Short mmCIF file of N, CA and C in Angstrom, two decimals:
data_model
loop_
_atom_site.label_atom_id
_atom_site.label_comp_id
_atom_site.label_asym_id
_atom_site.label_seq_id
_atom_site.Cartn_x
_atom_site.Cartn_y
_atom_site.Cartn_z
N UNK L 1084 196.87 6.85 -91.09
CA UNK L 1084 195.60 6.94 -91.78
C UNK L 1084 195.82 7.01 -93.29
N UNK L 1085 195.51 5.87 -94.22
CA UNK L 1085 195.41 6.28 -95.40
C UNK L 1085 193.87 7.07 -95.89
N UNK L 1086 193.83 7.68 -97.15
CA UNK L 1086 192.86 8.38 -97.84
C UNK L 1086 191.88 7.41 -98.29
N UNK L 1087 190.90 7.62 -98.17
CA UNK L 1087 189.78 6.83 -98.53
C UNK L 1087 189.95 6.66 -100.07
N UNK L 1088 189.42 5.31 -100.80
CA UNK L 1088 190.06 5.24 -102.10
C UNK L 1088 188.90 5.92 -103.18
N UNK L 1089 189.09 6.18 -104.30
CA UNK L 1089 188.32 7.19 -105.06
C UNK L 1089 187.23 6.57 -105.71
N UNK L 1090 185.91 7.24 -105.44
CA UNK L 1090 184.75 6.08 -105.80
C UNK L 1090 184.94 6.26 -107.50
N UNK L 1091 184.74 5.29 -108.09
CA UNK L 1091 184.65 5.10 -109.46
C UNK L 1091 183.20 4.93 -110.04
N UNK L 1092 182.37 5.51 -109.20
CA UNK L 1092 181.08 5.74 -109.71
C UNK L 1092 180.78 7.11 -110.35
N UNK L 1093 179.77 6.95 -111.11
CA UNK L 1093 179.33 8.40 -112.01
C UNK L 1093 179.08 8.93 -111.10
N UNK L 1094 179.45 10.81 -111.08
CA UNK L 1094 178.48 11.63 -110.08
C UNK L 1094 176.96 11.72 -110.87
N UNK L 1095 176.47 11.60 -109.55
CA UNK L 1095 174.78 12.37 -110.22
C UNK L 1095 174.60 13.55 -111.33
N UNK L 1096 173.13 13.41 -111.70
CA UNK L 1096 173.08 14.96 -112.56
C UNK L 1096 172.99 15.54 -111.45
N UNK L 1097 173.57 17.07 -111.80
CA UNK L 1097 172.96 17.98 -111.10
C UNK L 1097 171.29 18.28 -110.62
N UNK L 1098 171.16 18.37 -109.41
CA UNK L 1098 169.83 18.68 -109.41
C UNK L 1098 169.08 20.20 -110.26
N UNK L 1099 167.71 19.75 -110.73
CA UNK L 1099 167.28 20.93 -111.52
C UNK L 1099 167.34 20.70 -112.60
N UNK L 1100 168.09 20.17 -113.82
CA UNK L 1100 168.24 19.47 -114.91
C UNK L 1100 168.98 20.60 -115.56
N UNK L 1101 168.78 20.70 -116.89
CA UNK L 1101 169.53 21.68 -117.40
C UNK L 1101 168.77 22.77 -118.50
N UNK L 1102 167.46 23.14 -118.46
CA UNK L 1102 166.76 23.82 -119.02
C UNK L 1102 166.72 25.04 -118.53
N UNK L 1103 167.48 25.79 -119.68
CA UNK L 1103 167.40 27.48 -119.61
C UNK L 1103 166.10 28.16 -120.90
N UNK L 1104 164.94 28.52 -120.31
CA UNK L 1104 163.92 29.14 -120.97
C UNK L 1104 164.31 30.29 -121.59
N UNK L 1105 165.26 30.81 -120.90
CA UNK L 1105 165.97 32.11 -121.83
C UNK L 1105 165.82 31.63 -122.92
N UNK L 1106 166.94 30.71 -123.11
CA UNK L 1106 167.57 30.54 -124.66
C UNK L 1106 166.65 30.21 -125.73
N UNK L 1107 165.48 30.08 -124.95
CA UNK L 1107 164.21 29.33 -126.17
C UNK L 1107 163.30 30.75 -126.44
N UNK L 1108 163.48 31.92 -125.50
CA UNK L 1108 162.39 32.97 -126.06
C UNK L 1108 162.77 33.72 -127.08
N UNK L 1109 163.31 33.58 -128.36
CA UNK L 1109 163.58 34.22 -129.80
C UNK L 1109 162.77 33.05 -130.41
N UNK L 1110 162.02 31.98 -130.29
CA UNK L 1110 160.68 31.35 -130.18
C UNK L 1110 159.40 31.87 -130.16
N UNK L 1111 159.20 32.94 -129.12
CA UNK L 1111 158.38 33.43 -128.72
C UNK L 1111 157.54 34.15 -130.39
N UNK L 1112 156.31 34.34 -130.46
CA UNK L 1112 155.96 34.88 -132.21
C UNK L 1112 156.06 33.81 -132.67
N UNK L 1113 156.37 32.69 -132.92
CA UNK L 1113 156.12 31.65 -134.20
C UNK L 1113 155.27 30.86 -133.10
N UNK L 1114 154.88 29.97 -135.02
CA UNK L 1114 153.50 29.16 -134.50
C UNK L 1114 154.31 27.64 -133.60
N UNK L 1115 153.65 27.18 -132.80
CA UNK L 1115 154.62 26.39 -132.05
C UNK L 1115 154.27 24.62 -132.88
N UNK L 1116 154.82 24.35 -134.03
CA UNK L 1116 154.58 23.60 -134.79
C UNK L 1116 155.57 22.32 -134.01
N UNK L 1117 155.56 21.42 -134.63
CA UNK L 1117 156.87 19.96 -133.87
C UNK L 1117 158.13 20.05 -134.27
N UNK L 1118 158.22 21.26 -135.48
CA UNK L 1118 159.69 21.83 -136.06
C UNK L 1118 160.33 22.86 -134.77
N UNK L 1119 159.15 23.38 -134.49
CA UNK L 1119 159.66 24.79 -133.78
C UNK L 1119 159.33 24.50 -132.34
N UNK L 1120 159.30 23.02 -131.66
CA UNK L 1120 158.73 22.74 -130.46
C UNK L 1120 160.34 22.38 -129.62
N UNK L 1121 160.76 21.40 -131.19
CA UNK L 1121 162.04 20.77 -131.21
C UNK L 1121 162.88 21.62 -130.96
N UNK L 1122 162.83 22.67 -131.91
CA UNK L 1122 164.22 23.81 -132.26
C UNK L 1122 164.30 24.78 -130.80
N UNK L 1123 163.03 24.66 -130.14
CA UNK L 1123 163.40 25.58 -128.70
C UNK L 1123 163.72 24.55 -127.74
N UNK L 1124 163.44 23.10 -127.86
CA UNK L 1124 164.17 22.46 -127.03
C UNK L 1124 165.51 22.19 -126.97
N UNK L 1125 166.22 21.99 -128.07
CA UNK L 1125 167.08 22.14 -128.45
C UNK L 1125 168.17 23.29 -127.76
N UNK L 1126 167.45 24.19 -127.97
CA UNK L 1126 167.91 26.08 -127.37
C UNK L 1126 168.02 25.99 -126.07
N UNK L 1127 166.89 25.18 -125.79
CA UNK L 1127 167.42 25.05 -124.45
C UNK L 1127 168.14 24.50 -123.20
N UNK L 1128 168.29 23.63 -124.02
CA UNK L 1128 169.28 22.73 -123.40
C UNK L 1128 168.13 21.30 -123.03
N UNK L 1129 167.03 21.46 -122.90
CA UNK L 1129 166.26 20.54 -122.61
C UNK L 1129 166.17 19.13 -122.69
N UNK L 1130 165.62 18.07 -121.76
CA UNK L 1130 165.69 16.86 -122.22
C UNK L 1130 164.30 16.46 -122.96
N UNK L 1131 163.00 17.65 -122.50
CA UNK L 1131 161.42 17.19 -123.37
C UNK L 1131 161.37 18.73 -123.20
N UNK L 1132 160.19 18.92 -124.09
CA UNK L 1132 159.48 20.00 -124.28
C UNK L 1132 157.78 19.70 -124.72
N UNK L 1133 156.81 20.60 -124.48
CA UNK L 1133 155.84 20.23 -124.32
C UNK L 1133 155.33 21.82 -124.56
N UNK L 1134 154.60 22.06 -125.54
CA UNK L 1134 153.59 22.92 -126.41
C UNK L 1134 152.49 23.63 -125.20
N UNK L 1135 151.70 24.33 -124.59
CA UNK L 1135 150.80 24.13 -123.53
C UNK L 1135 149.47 25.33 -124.61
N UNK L 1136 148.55 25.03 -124.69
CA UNK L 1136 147.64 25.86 -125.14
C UNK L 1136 146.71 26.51 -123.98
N UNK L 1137 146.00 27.29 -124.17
CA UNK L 1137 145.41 27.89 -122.13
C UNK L 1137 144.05 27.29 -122.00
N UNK L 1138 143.57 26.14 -122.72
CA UNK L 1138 143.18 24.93 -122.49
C UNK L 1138 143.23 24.18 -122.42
N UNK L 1139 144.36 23.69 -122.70
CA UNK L 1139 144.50 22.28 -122.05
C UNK L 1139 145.12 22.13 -120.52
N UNK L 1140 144.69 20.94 -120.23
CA UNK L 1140 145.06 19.88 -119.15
C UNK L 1140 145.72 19.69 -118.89
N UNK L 1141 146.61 19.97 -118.02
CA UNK L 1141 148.25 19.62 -118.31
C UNK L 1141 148.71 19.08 -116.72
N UNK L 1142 149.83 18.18 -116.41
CA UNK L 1142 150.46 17.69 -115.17
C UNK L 1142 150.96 18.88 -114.65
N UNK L 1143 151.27 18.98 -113.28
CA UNK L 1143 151.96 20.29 -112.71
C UNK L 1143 153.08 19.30 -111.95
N UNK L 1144 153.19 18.46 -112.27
CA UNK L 1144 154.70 18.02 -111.66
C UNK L 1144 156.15 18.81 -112.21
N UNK L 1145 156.61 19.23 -111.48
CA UNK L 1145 158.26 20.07 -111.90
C UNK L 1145 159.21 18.95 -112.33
N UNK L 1146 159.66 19.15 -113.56
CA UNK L 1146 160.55 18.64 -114.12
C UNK L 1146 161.77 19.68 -114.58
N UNK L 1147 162.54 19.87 -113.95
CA UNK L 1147 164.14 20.32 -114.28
C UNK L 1147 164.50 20.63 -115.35
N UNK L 1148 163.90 19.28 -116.30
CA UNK L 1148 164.36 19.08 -117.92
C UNK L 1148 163.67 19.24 -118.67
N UNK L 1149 162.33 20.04 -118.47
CA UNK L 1149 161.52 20.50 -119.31
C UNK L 1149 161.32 21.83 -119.92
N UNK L 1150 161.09 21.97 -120.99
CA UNK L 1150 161.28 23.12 -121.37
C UNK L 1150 159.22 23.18 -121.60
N UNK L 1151 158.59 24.56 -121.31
CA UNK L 1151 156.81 24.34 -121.56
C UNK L 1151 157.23 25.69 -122.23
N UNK L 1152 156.34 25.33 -123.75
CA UNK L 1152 156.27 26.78 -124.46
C UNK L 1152 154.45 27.02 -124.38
N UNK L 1153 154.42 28.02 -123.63
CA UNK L 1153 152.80 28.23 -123.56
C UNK L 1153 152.23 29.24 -124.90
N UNK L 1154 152.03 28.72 -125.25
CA UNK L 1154 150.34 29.08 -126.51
C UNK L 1154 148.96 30.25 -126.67
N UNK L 1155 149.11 30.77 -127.61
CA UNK L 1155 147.96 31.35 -127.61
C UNK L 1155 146.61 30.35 -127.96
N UNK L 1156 145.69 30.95 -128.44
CA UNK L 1156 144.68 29.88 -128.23
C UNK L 1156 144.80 29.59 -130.37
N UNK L 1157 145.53 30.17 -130.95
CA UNK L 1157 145.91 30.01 -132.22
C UNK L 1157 147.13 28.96 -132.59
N UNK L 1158 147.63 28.87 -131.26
CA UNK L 1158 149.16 27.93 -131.30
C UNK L 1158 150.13 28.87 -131.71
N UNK L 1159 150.37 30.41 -131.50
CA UNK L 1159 151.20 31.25 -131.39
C UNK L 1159 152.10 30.88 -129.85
N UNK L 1160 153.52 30.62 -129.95
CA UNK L 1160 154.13 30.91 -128.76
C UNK L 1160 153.93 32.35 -128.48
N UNK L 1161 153.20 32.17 -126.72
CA UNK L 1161 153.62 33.28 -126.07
C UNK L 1161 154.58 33.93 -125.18
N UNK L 1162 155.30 32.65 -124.59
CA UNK L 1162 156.16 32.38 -123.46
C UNK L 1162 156.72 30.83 -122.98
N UNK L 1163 158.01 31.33 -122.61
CA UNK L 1163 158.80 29.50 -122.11
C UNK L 1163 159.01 29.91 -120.47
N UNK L 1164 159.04 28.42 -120.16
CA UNK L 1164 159.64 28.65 -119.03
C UNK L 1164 159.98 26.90 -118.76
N UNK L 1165 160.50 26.25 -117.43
CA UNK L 1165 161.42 25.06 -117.37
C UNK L 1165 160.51 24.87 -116.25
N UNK L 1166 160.01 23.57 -116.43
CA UNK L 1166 159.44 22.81 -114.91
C UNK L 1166 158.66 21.56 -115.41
#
């Protein structure tokens, strides 16, 4: 029996993506401007990030690689979290 030969294909991403909301809540208190939307995506390892105010409309599909900084109704971050 020889060894099966070694696939030379990329492994997959990991499932889940790679967004840690931790790293984005020293965010939390500033106004969530496109400077400071960036700079917690960034933190977080994220591939998008997306602002959420507690009116708006928003998709509920889970994304892995998202980082959501939710809003006061002033555009104060109140909280992150990944989905």
């Amino acid at each position: 029996n020889e060894p099966a030969p070694a696939s030379t294909a990329a492994a997959p991403p990991p499932m889940g993506g790679t967004c840690n909301a931790d790293a984005a809540s020293s965010f939390v208190g500033q106004q969530a401007t496109d400077a400071v939307v960036e700079q917690a995506r960034v933190a977080a390892g994220a591939a998008i990030a997306r602002a959420l105010r507690p009116d708006m409309v928003i998709t509920m599909e889970y994304r892995g690689d998202r980082l959501n900084l939710r809003t006061d109704v002033d555009g104060k971050v109140v909280g992150a979290s990944c989905g």
